[in-house]
Amino acid sequence: MKKLTLLLLGSVSVFALSQFQSSKVCKKCHPLIYKEHFSSQHRRASIFNDAIHKAVWDKHPLKQKQKYACAKCHTPNDEKLITALKDKTSAIPIENRAQEEGVSCVSCHNIKAIKEGSKSNTNIITRDKKILYSARESEKSTHDKKYETQKSMFGFVSGKSGSPFHEIDFSNELYYNGNVCMGCHSHKQNAHKLKVCVTDMKGHKNSEKENCISCHMPMVKGSFSTISESKTHRYHGFTGSIHKPKMLVKYVNLSFEKTDNGFNITIKNNSNHPLLLHPLRVGELKVSLKRASKIIELKSVKFLRVIGKNKKPAPPWIATEVLKNTQIQAKESRVIHFETILEKGDELDVRLGQYRVNPKAVKKLGLNKKFAKFSVFKEETFYVK
């Protein structure tokens, strides 16, 4: 018992040393969540783990000025780098623990509020190092959940709640309506007042029933903690169209309709934002017609957002206008018409997918060809009667 007490006290004191503690500390009580987070794009957000981000940074003019402004969202727990940016001294990422973790557990669970801005939003971090924010409907009014043990009538421990390492604030509305994500995922405006990337909700705002967390962090099997056992927890691998897309396919519907002069494929986007958000991504609808033993590939349709200057594509820091935007918007039903007359017995294979990076940009950014590979997000087969 004495050994256990010393261990807990030691862990608490370690936690208090830094505002942004290593996620490995969290692993002790949250091994399953830690494992999910470790494989996530959040953990791999730095230039040392994200090849696409590094490729853009290597060409960005701020690199020559030694001002890694991306740290605000890509490596918020690198305190030395954040301080250097504030002091306007050399701020270039150096491979270390903070960079390896990118966005750590504490990076998100320390967010107290979101400050909205024209160029981008900013996460307001709590200065109380003992408290982490989280969500639990049954304790929504609890500001300072402490570690507690319940005992049976015979004096045996029958249950535990809270954490021996930190207090928990369950009252922060941001963790219920998903707006905690909007500090980094809302928008980014360049010096020319162009929003180079934006989660364009257009009136379809986060709510407690439908938001970033409910979609991208669905409930899955397994306990969130080894201290207080539960049957389910919120998935911390952060689902996306590239990472664990099967968890998101339910938010997109594909349907088929035969017409007198061909047929229609309708793509219904049930999400609160455009189907693809990353500015380098390109969506594509591919349709194959199988007639008897012959397979005919019909002309595909692409969905993309192109930014540029003087009517030509340009990098994010130069762009002044949106040249083209065919992305499927929030709650939109996009009807794609194909002027191919169908016959009874025909079979249509419909694939909706994407290129992680626009194939035209892969070579310019010096990226591996694998980033230009087409990956299927959702597929349906329709039979003509």
XYZ file of N, CA and C in Angstrom, residues 84-312:
687
model
N 9.124 30.915 -28.794
C 9.981 31.569 -29.790
C 9.143 32.376 -30.779
N 7.992 31.854 -31.159
C 7.100 32.574 -32.078
C 6.593 33.854 -31.420
N 6.235 33.771 -30.149
C 5.744 34.952 -29.424
C 6.840 35.994 -29.252
N 8.076 35.510 -29.028
C 9.209 36.424 -28.826
C 9.821 36.895 -30.141
N 9.284 36.377 -31.264
C 9.758 36.726 -32.613
C 11.241 36.427 -32.795
N 11.647 35.275 -32.227
C 13.010 34.789 -32.445
C 12.930 33.594 -33.394
N 14.059 33.003 -33.718
C 14.087 31.868 -34.631
C 13.176 30.742 -34.137
N 12.220 30.363 -34.968
C 11.248 29.329 -34.583
C 11.171 28.273 -35.679
N 12.125 27.354 -35.642
C 12.192 26.254 -36.603
C 12.025 24.942 -35.832
N 11.157 24.040 -36.308
C 10.939 22.768 -35.594
C 12.218 21.953 -35.466
N 12.439 21.438 -34.269
C 13.566 20.545 -33.990
C 12.986 19.229 -33.506
N 13.489 18.127 -34.029
C 12.935 16.822 -33.684
C 13.124 16.547 -32.196
N 12.022 16.436 -31.490
C 12.045 16.179 -30.052
C 10.747 15.485 -29.651
N 10.538 15.294 -28.362
C 9.346 14.590 -27.901
C 8.071 15.325 -28.290
N 8.078 16.645 -28.153
C 6.892 17.437 -28.469
C 6.534 17.332 -29.946
N 7.563 17.325 -30.814
C 7.313 17.199 -32.251
C 6.846 15.788 -32.597
N 7.381 14.808 -31.907
C 6.996 13.415 -32.157
C 5.518 13.196 -31.836
N 5.017 13.885 -30.826
C 3.623 13.719 -30.441
C 2.674 14.610 -31.224
N 3.187 15.660 -31.857
C 2.314 16.549 -32.615
C 1.246 17.144 -31.711
N 0.019 16.695 -31.899
C -1.090 17.094 -31.029
C -1.266 15.986 -29.998
N -0.891 16.250 -28.778
C -0.923 15.227 -27.721
C -2.291 15.177 -27.041
N -2.445 14.253 -26.108
C -3.694 14.133 -25.342
C -4.015 15.443 -24.622
N -3.012 15.973 -23.907
C -3.219 17.177 -23.103
C -3.450 18.400 -23.980
N -2.923 18.396 -25.209
C -3.133 19.520 -26.135
C -4.615 19.803 -26.313
N -5.407 18.740 -26.430
C -6.851 18.894 -26.642
C -7.623 19.028 -25.334
N -7.245 18.250 -24.334
C -8.011 18.241 -23.079
C -7.667 19.421 -22.175
N -6.784 20.304 -22.630
C -6.470 21.550 -21.910
C -7.206 22.756 -22.480
N -7.962 22.570 -23.572
C -8.620 23.697 -24.237
C -9.815 24.182 -23.418
N -9.699 25.412 -22.940
C -10.735 26.003 -22.094
C -11.782 26.742 -22.917
N -11.332 27.429 -23.973
C -12.239 28.220 -24.805
C -11.628 28.402 -26.196
N -12.431 28.901 -27.116
C -11.969 29.176 -28.475
C -12.123 30.665 -28.762
N -11.033 31.301 -29.153
C -11.090 32.707 -29.521
C -11.190 32.797 -31.040
N -12.277 33.374 -31.527
C -12.479 33.482 -32.969
C -11.675 34.639 -33.545
N -11.146 34.438 -34.764
C -10.357 35.468 -35.422
C -10.583 35.446 -36.916
N -10.276 36.538 -37.597
C -10.486 36.609 -39.041
C -9.491 35.724 -39.795
N -8.235 35.689 -39.317
C -7.213 34.881 -39.984
C -7.332 33.406 -39.606
N -7.577 33.164 -38.340
C -7.777 31.804 -37.838
C -8.281 31.912 -36.406
N -8.779 30.822 -35.892
C -9.190 30.798 -34.489
C -8.003 30.399 -33.614
N -8.149 30.591 -32.317
C -7.071 30.278 -31.382
C -7.624 29.514 -30.186
N -6.906 28.474 -29.784
C -7.272 27.723 -28.588
C -6.801 28.468 -27.344
N -7.703 28.688 -26.416
C -7.339 29.295 -25.137
C -7.109 28.146 -24.152
N -5.885 28.030 -23.676
C -5.479 26.910 -22.825
C -5.621 27.252 -21.343
N -6.151 26.325 -20.581
C -6.267 26.548 -19.144
C -4.880 26.609 -18.502
N -4.752 27.426 -17.494
C -3.489 27.525 -16.769
C -3.518 26.695 -15.487
N -4.638 26.047 -15.253
C -4.737 25.168 -14.089
C -4.217 23.795 -14.508
N -3.004 23.465 -14.130
C -2.356 22.237 -14.568
C -2.953 20.973 -13.956
N -3.831 21.141 -12.974
C -4.410 19.963 -12.321
C -5.680 19.489 -13.007
N -6.272 20.357 -13.860
C -7.573 20.034 -14.445
C -7.480 19.715 -15.933
N -8.190 18.672 -16.351
C -8.361 18.350 -17.761
C -9.861 18.392 -18.053
N -10.215 18.831 -19.252
C -11.615 18.894 -19.647
C -12.024 17.613 -20.363
N -13.265 17.207 -20.144
C -13.792 16.031 -20.822
C -15.317 16.133 -20.824
N -15.972 15.112 -21.389
C -17.430 15.136 -21.475
C -18.028 13.859 -20.898
N -19.063 14.032 -20.107
C -19.840 12.913 -19.589
C -21.210 13.459 -19.209
N -22.222 13.060 -19.968
C -23.563 13.612 -19.802
C -24.069 13.550 -18.362
N -23.795 12.444 -17.678
C -24.306 12.264 -16.317
C -23.644 13.190 -15.298
N -22.513 13.822 -15.683
C -21.804 14.692 -14.740
C -21.520 16.059 -15.351
N -22.407 16.510 -16.229
C -22.201 17.750 -16.967
C -22.067 18.987 -16.073
N -22.573 18.922 -14.860
C -22.491 20.071 -13.952
C -21.274 20.005 -13.037
N -20.443 18.964 -13.201
C -19.280 18.787 -12.327
C -18.077 19.559 -12.858
N -17.560 20.473 -12.053
C -16.417 21.299 -12.459
C -15.081 20.697 -12.019
N -15.083 19.989 -10.925
C -13.815 19.510 -10.362
C -13.956 18.076 -9.840
N -14.173 17.154 -10.756
C -14.314 15.749 -10.385
C -13.007 15.237 -9.805
N -13.083 14.727 -8.585
C -11.902 14.209 -7.908
C -11.953 12.687 -7.838
N -10.840 12.098 -7.505
C -10.750 10.634 -7.415
C -11.518 10.143 -6.198
N -12.388 9.164 -6.431
C -13.198 8.624 -5.346
C -13.280 7.103 -5.441
N -13.394 6.467 -4.306
C -13.609 5.016 -4.285
C -14.901 4.734 -3.533
N -15.652 3.778 -4.041
C -16.882 3.363 -3.373
C -16.631 2.020 -2.672
N -17.154 1.892 -1.487
C -16.950 0.649 -0.732
C -18.286 -0.044 -0.449
N -18.215 -1.352 -0.421
C -19.398 -2.146 -0.127
C -19.664 -2.118 1.382
N -20.766 -2.721 1.794
C -21.112 -2.734 3.209
C -20.116 -3.522 4.054
N -19.284 -4.325 3.387
C -18.278 -5.103 4.110
C -16.898 -4.420 4.089
N -16.843 -3.222 3.478
C -15.595 -2.468 3.473
C -14.701 -2.705 2.277
N -15.161 -3.529 1.345
C -14.357 -3.780 0.149
C -14.613 -2.694 -0.904
N -13.579 -2.410 -1.715
C -13.726 -1.423 -2.780
C -14.627 -1.999 -3.863
N -15.741 -1.331 -4.145
C -16.702 -1.822 -5.133
C -16.671 -1.032 -6.435
N -16.007 0.109 -6.413
C -15.939 0.918 -7.624
C -15.064 2.136 -7.442
N -14.632 2.707 -8.556
C -13.784 3.902 -8.529
C -14.282 4.883 -9.576
N -14.055 6.158 -9.335
C -14.395 7.183 -10.321
C -13.411 8.330 -10.210
N -13.307 9.096 -11.276
C -12.324 10.166 -11.298
C -10.937 9.631 -11.573
N -9.934 10.450 -11.340
C -8.554 10.055 -11.588
C -7.652 10.459 -10.431
N -6.701 9.602 -10.051
C -5.765 9.963 -8.983
C -4.672 10.906 -9.477
N -4.635 11.151 -10.790
C -3.572 11.970 -11.379
C -3.997 13.409 -11.653
N -5.298 13.634 -11.812
C -5.769 14.981 -12.144
C -7.256 15.090 -11.848
N -7.737 16.321 -11.733
C -9.170 16.556 -11.603
C -9.769 16.661 -13.011
N -11.075 16.505 -13.116
C -11.736 16.546 -14.416
C -12.867 17.559 -14.373
N -12.906 18.411 -15.401
C -13.995 19.376 -15.534
C -14.932 18.874 -16.628
N -16.125 18.438 -16.234
C -17.102 17.905 -17.186
C -18.091 18.969 -17.660
N -17.897 20.212 -17.267
C -18.910 21.244 -17.519
C -18.679 22.062 -18.789
N -17.555 21.857 -19.458
C -17.225 22.690 -20.617
C -18.052 22.282 -21.843
N -18.899 23.192 -22.290
C -19.828 22.924 -23.394
C -19.108 22.553 -24.695
N -17.885 23.037 -24.883
C -17.128 22.760 -26.110
C -16.946 21.273 -26.360
N -16.898 20.506 -25.291
C -16.636 19.068 -25.408
C -17.924 18.264 -25.640
N -19.047 18.955 -25.657
C -20.327 18.317 -25.934
C -20.834 18.675 -27.337
N -20.591 19.920 -27.761
C -21.091 20.335 -29.074
C -20.022 20.248 -30.175
N -18.822 19.767 -29.827
C -17.786 19.555 -30.835
C -17.007 20.794 -31.223
N -17.371 21.958 -30.668
C -16.678 23.189 -31.055
C -15.249 23.262 -30.527
N -14.854 22.313 -29.686
C -13.474 22.259 -29.222
C -12.527 22.062 -30.410
N -13.041 21.499 -31.502
C -12.226 21.261 -32.708
C -12.032 22.525 -33.536
N -12.856 23.540 -33.299
C -12.867 24.720 -34.158
C -11.724 25.699 -33.916
N -10.901 25.436 -32.911
C -9.732 26.281 -32.703
C -8.729 26.087 -33.822
N -8.653 24.865 -34.340
C -7.706 24.553 -35.416
C -8.380 24.220 -36.740
N -9.608 23.685 -36.682
C -10.239 23.178 -37.902
C -11.306 24.094 -38.478
N -11.360 25.340 -38.047
C -12.376 26.261 -38.562
C -11.969 26.836 -39.924
N -10.860 27.595 -39.949
C -10.426 28.231 -41.197
C -9.000 28.753 -41.061
N -8.396 29.022 -42.196
C -7.066 29.630 -42.250
C -7.059 30.641 -43.392
N -6.834 31.888 -43.048
C -6.832 32.970 -44.042
C -5.413 33.443 -44.293
N -5.059 33.633 -45.557
C -3.703 34.089 -45.866
C -3.615 35.622 -45.836
N -2.453 36.144 -46.193
C -2.221 37.595 -46.131
C -3.078 38.370 -47.134
N -3.623 37.675 -48.121
C -4.466 38.318 -49.133
C -5.953 38.203 -48.791
N -6.240 37.831 -47.547
C -7.598 37.699 -47.027
C -8.407 36.619 -47.740
N -7.706 35.607 -48.229
C -8.370 34.463 -48.837
C -8.327 33.291 -47.867
N -9.460 32.701 -47.619
C -9.498 31.515 -46.765
C -9.023 30.317 -47.588
N -7.776 29.931 -47.341
C -7.183 28.855 -48.137
C -7.750 27.493 -47.750
N -8.161 27.351 -46.492
C -8.866 26.141 -46.079
C -9.937 26.550 -45.086
N -11.087 25.906 -45.174
C -12.208 26.306 -44.342
C -13.184 25.150 -44.173
N -13.635 24.944 -42.932
C -14.694 23.979 -42.661
C -15.998 24.745 -42.780
N -16.486 24.845 -43.989
C -17.615 25.714 -44.310
C -18.932 25.064 -43.903
N -19.416 25.392 -42.700
C -20.635 24.778 -42.187
C -21.904 25.382 -42.807
N -21.854 26.694 -43.159
C -22.969 27.379 -43.801
C -24.323 27.128 -43.126
N -24.392 27.440 -41.871
C -25.654 27.296 -41.163
C -25.875 25.926 -40.550
N -25.087 24.929 -40.976
C -25.229 23.582 -40.417
C -24.257 23.443 -39.246
N -24.475 24.213 -38.210
C -23.531 24.296 -37.102
C -23.559 23.050 -36.220
N -22.485 22.910 -35.452
C -22.418 21.810 -34.492
C -23.565 21.907 -33.485
N -24.087 20.768 -33.124
C -25.076 20.698 -32.061
C -24.678 19.532 -31.162
N -25.343 19.352 -30.066
C -24.965 18.258 -29.169
C -25.293 16.892 -29.765
N -26.224 16.852 -30.714
C -26.587 15.577 -31.331
C -25.742 15.268 -32.560
N -25.318 16.294 -33.287
C -24.579 16.104 -34.531
C -23.433 17.100 -34.601
N -22.212 16.620 -34.431
C -21.064 17.519 -34.422
C -19.782 16.779 -34.796
N -18.664 17.478 -34.745
C -17.363 16.903 -35.105
C -17.071 15.633 -34.303
N -17.341 15.698 -33.008
C -17.028 14.575 -32.124
C -17.925 13.373 -32.391
N -19.225 13.605 -32.557
C -20.151 12.488 -32.765
C -19.831 11.723 -34.050
N -19.313 12.416 -35.067
C -18.991 11.761 -36.340
C -17.570 11.191 -36.354
N -16.599 11.999 -35.967
C -15.198 11.613 -36.101
C -14.624 10.906 -34.877
N -15.401 10.877 -33.798
C -15.008 10.144 -32.598
C -16.191 9.302 -32.125
N -16.651 8.374 -32.941
C -17.835 7.579 -32.566
C -17.565 6.675 -31.369
N -18.624 6.235 -30.747
C -18.496 5.313 -29.624
C -18.118 3.921 -30.146
N -17.098 3.323 -29.534
C -16.633 1.989 -29.911
C -16.467 1.139 -28.648
N -16.306 -0.150 -28.835
C -16.169 -1.058 -27.705
C -14.833 -0.864 -26.984
N -14.846 -1.104 -25.685
C -13.621 -1.010 -24.889
C -13.709 0.077 -23.840
N -13.057 -0.136 -22.713
C -13.105 0.817 -21.615
C -12.205 2.025 -21.851
N -12.685 3.201 -21.474
C -11.885 4.417 -21.637
C -10.778 4.500 -20.593
N -10.901 3.699 -19.525
C -9.915 3.774 -18.446
C -9.783 2.437 -17.740
N -8.621 2.216 -17.150
C -8.416 1.003 -16.344
C -8.874 1.228 -14.904
N -9.111 2.482 -14.553
C -9.543 2.808 -13.187
C -11.049 2.647 -13.050
N -11.772 3.243 -13.977
C -13.231 3.155 -13.974
C -13.659 2.437 -15.246
N -14.012 1.181 -15.141
C -14.326 0.349 -16.305
C -15.620 0.797 -16.994
N -15.601 0.748 -18.324
C -16.790 1.057 -19.120
C -16.827 0.123 -20.324
N -18.001 -0.066 -20.882
C -18.151 -0.968 -22.027
C -17.734 -0.291 -23.329
N -17.864 1.029 -23.386
C -17.531 1.771 -24.608
C -16.720 3.027 -24.291
N -16.164 3.606 -25.322
C -15.436 4.872 -25.206
C -15.462 5.570 -26.551
N -15.111 6.830 -26.577
C -15.041 7.549 -27.846
C -13.716 7.224 -28.536
N -13.812 6.892 -29.819
C -12.647 6.506 -30.597
C -11.690 7.686 -30.756
N -10.439 7.494 -30.344
C -9.446 8.564 -30.386
C -8.433 8.419 -31.526
N -8.799 7.628 -32.534
C -7.956 7.550 -33.728
C -8.378 8.598 -34.740
N -9.518 9.262 -34.470
C -10.058 10.346 -35.287
C -10.296 9.894 -36.728
N -11.490 9.379 -36.968
C -11.841 8.865 -38.285
C -11.832 9.971 -39.329
N -11.433 9.596 -40.534
C -11.416 10.529 -41.653
C -11.635 9.767 -42.942
N -11.689 10.478 -44.056
C -11.920 9.815 -45.341
C -10.728 8.952 -45.745
N -9.566 9.191 -45.111
C -8.381 8.367 -45.362
C -8.194 7.361 -44.228
N -8.317 7.828 -42.987
C -8.116 6.977 -41.816
C -9.451 6.426 -41.331
N -9.608 5.123 -41.356
C -10.830 4.443 -40.922
C -12.074 4.975 -41.651
N -12.077 5.043 -42.976
C -13.223 5.590 -43.713
C -14.518 4.803 -43.519
N -14.416 3.514 -43.175
C -15.614 2.696 -42.998
C -16.507 3.216 -41.890
N -15.903 3.986 -40.949
C -16.695 4.553 -39.860
C -17.509 5.755 -40.331
N -17.171 6.286 -41.520
C -17.825 7.498 -41.997
C -18.720 7.288 -43.212
N -18.664 6.113 -43.834
C -19.423 5.902 -45.075
C -20.932 6.087 -44.874
N -21.406 5.925 -43.649
C -22.839 6.083 -43.396
C -23.310 7.519 -43.597
N -22.359 8.461 -43.650
C -22.730 9.859 -43.852
C -22.795 10.253 -45.325
N -22.574 9.285 -46.216
C -22.664 9.526 -47.656
C -23.525 8.436 -48.287
N -24.509 8.840 -49.078
C -25.374 7.878 -49.762
C -25.203 7.986 -51.273
N -25.190 6.844 -51.944
C -25.149 6.792 -53.402
C -26.451 6.159 -53.880
N -27.086 6.776 -54.859
C -28.321 6.213 -55.407
C -28.310 6.287 -56.932
N -29.163 5.477 -57.550
C -29.178 5.332 -59.011
C -30.591 5.531 -59.541
N -30.686 6.204 -60.694
C -31.977 6.396 -61.350
C -31.792 6.311 -62.869
N -32.539 5.436 -63.494
C -32.502 5.309 -64.952
C -33.390 6.386 -65.574
N -32.913 7.024 -66.646
C -33.689 8.061 -67.332
C -33.830 7.693 -68.809
N -34.635 8.475 -69.520
C -34.866 8.202 -70.940
C -33.603 8.383 -71.776
N -32.734 9.291 -71.345
C -31.519 9.569 -72.122
C -30.227 9.150 -71.407
N -30.340 8.222 -70.467
C -29.152 7.739 -69.755
C -29.496 7.333 -68.333
N -28.722 7.843 -67.388
C -29.007 7.552 -65.973
C -28.350 8.600 -65.077
N -28.836 8.677 -63.845
C -28.297 9.604 -62.851
C -27.714 8.843 -61.661
N -26.604 9.341 -61.164
C -26.044 8.881 -59.894
C -26.108 10.075 -58.947
N -26.769 9.892 -57.815
C -26.883 10.979 -56.841
C -25.987 10.703 -55.645
N -25.187 11.711 -55.300
C -24.322 11.636 -54.119
C -24.931 12.547 -53.059
N -25.346 11.966 -51.954
C -25.932 12.739 -50.865
C -24.922 12.866 -49.733
N -24.489 14.100 -49.466
C -23.560 14.374 -48.366
C -24.367 14.734 -47.123
N -24.406 13.845 -46.150
C -25.194 14.065 -44.939
C -24.441 14.822 -43.845
N -23.173 15.142 -44.095
C -22.370 15.803 -43.060
C -22.614 17.308 -43.035
N -22.100 17.962 -41.984
C -22.288 19.400 -41.796
C -21.280 20.264 -42.539
N -20.415 19.638 -43.315
C -19.379 20.388 -44.023
C -19.145 19.775 -45.405
N -18.399 20.455 -46.287
C -18.105 19.876 -47.600
C -17.509 18.480 -47.453
N -17.726 17.644 -48.438
C -17.318 16.249 -48.344
C -15.822 16.101 -48.098
N -15.009 16.904 -48.773
C -13.557 16.892 -48.563
C -13.116 18.271 -48.107
N -12.266 18.326 -47.081
C -11.859 19.611 -46.509
C -10.410 19.994 -46.817
N -9.512 19.005 -46.876
C -8.106 19.328 -47.100
C -7.942 19.985 -48.472
N -7.282 21.143 -48.542
C -7.174 21.887 -49.810
C -6.459 21.142 -50.935
N -5.671 20.117 -50.596
C -4.963 19.374 -51.637
C -5.723 18.137 -52.128
N -6.821 17.806 -51.472
C -7.563 16.593 -51.827
C -8.419 16.800 -53.070
N -8.597 15.717 -53.808
C -9.467 15.720 -54.986
C -10.367 14.497 -54.914
N -11.672 14.712 -54.985
C -12.616 13.608 -55.001
C -12.897 13.190 -56.433
N -13.370 11.971 -56.603
C -13.692 11.507 -57.962
C -14.769 10.423 -57.910
N -15.696 10.513 -58.850
C -16.733 9.497 -59.009
C -16.396 8.677 -60.244
N -16.219 7.367 -60.054
C -15.904 6.471 -61.158
C -17.046 5.475 -61.336
N -17.454 5.265 -62.581
C -18.555 4.349 -62.872
C -18.135 3.367 -63.964
N -18.303 2.085 -63.661
C -18.003 1.030 -64.639
C -19.307 0.360 -65.036
N -19.502 0.185 -66.346
C -20.686 -0.479 -66.867
C -20.311 -1.887 -67.334
N -20.932 -2.879 -66.720
C -20.690 -4.265 -67.127
C -21.882 -4.747 -67.939
N -21.633 -5.084 -69.196
C -22.677 -5.564 -70.098
C -22.225 -6.892 -70.684
N -22.920 -7.956 -70.296
C -22.494 -9.320 -70.652
C -21.114 -9.542 -70.060
N -20.135 -9.833 -70.889
C -18.774 -10.069 -70.381
C -17.863 -8.865 -70.596
N -18.439 -7.771 -71.061
C -17.652 -6.578 -71.379
C -17.782 -5.522 -70.279
N -16.656 -4.902 -69.924
C -16.653 -3.827 -68.923
C -16.254 -2.515 -69.589
N -17.111 -1.514 -69.454
C -16.873 -0.201 -70.053
C -16.678 0.826 -68.946
N -15.533 1.515 -68.956
C -15.264 2.563 -67.979
C -15.829 3.879 -68.505
N -16.824 4.434 -67.824
C -17.416 5.705 -68.244
C -16.557 6.874 -67.767
N -16.791 8.030 -68.359
C -15.990 9.207 -68.006
C -16.230 9.587 -66.551
N -15.150 9.707 -65.792
C -15.264 10.017 -64.363
C -15.528 11.508 -64.136
N -15.950 11.834 -62.913
C -16.245 13.214 -62.539
C -15.434 13.561 -61.301
N -14.720 14.685 -61.338
C -13.869 15.096 -60.221
C -14.520 16.213 -59.412
N -14.187 16.237 -58.119
C -14.675 17.268 -57.200
C -13.460 17.894 -56.513
N -13.256 19.181 -56.739
C -12.076 19.834 -56.181
C -12.290 21.327 -55.971
N -11.411 21.897 -55.190
C -11.403 23.335 -54.944
C -10.020 23.842 -55.318
N -9.970 24.751 -56.281
C -8.690 25.266 -56.781
C -8.561 26.740 -56.439
N -7.464 27.101 -55.761
C -7.199 28.502 -55.445
C -6.057 28.994 -56.317
N -6.001 30.308 -56.580
C -4.947 30.811 -57.451
C -4.864 32.318 -57.486
N -4.117 32.795 -58.470
C -3.917 34.226 -58.662
C -3.824 34.498 -60.159
N -4.436 35.589 -60.582
C -4.450 35.950 -62.007
C -4.969 34.805 -62.871
N -6.002 34.147 -62.365
C -6.688 33.061 -63.068
C -5.822 31.823 -63.299
N -4.740 31.702 -62.515
C -3.887 30.519 -62.592
C -3.696 29.931 -61.192
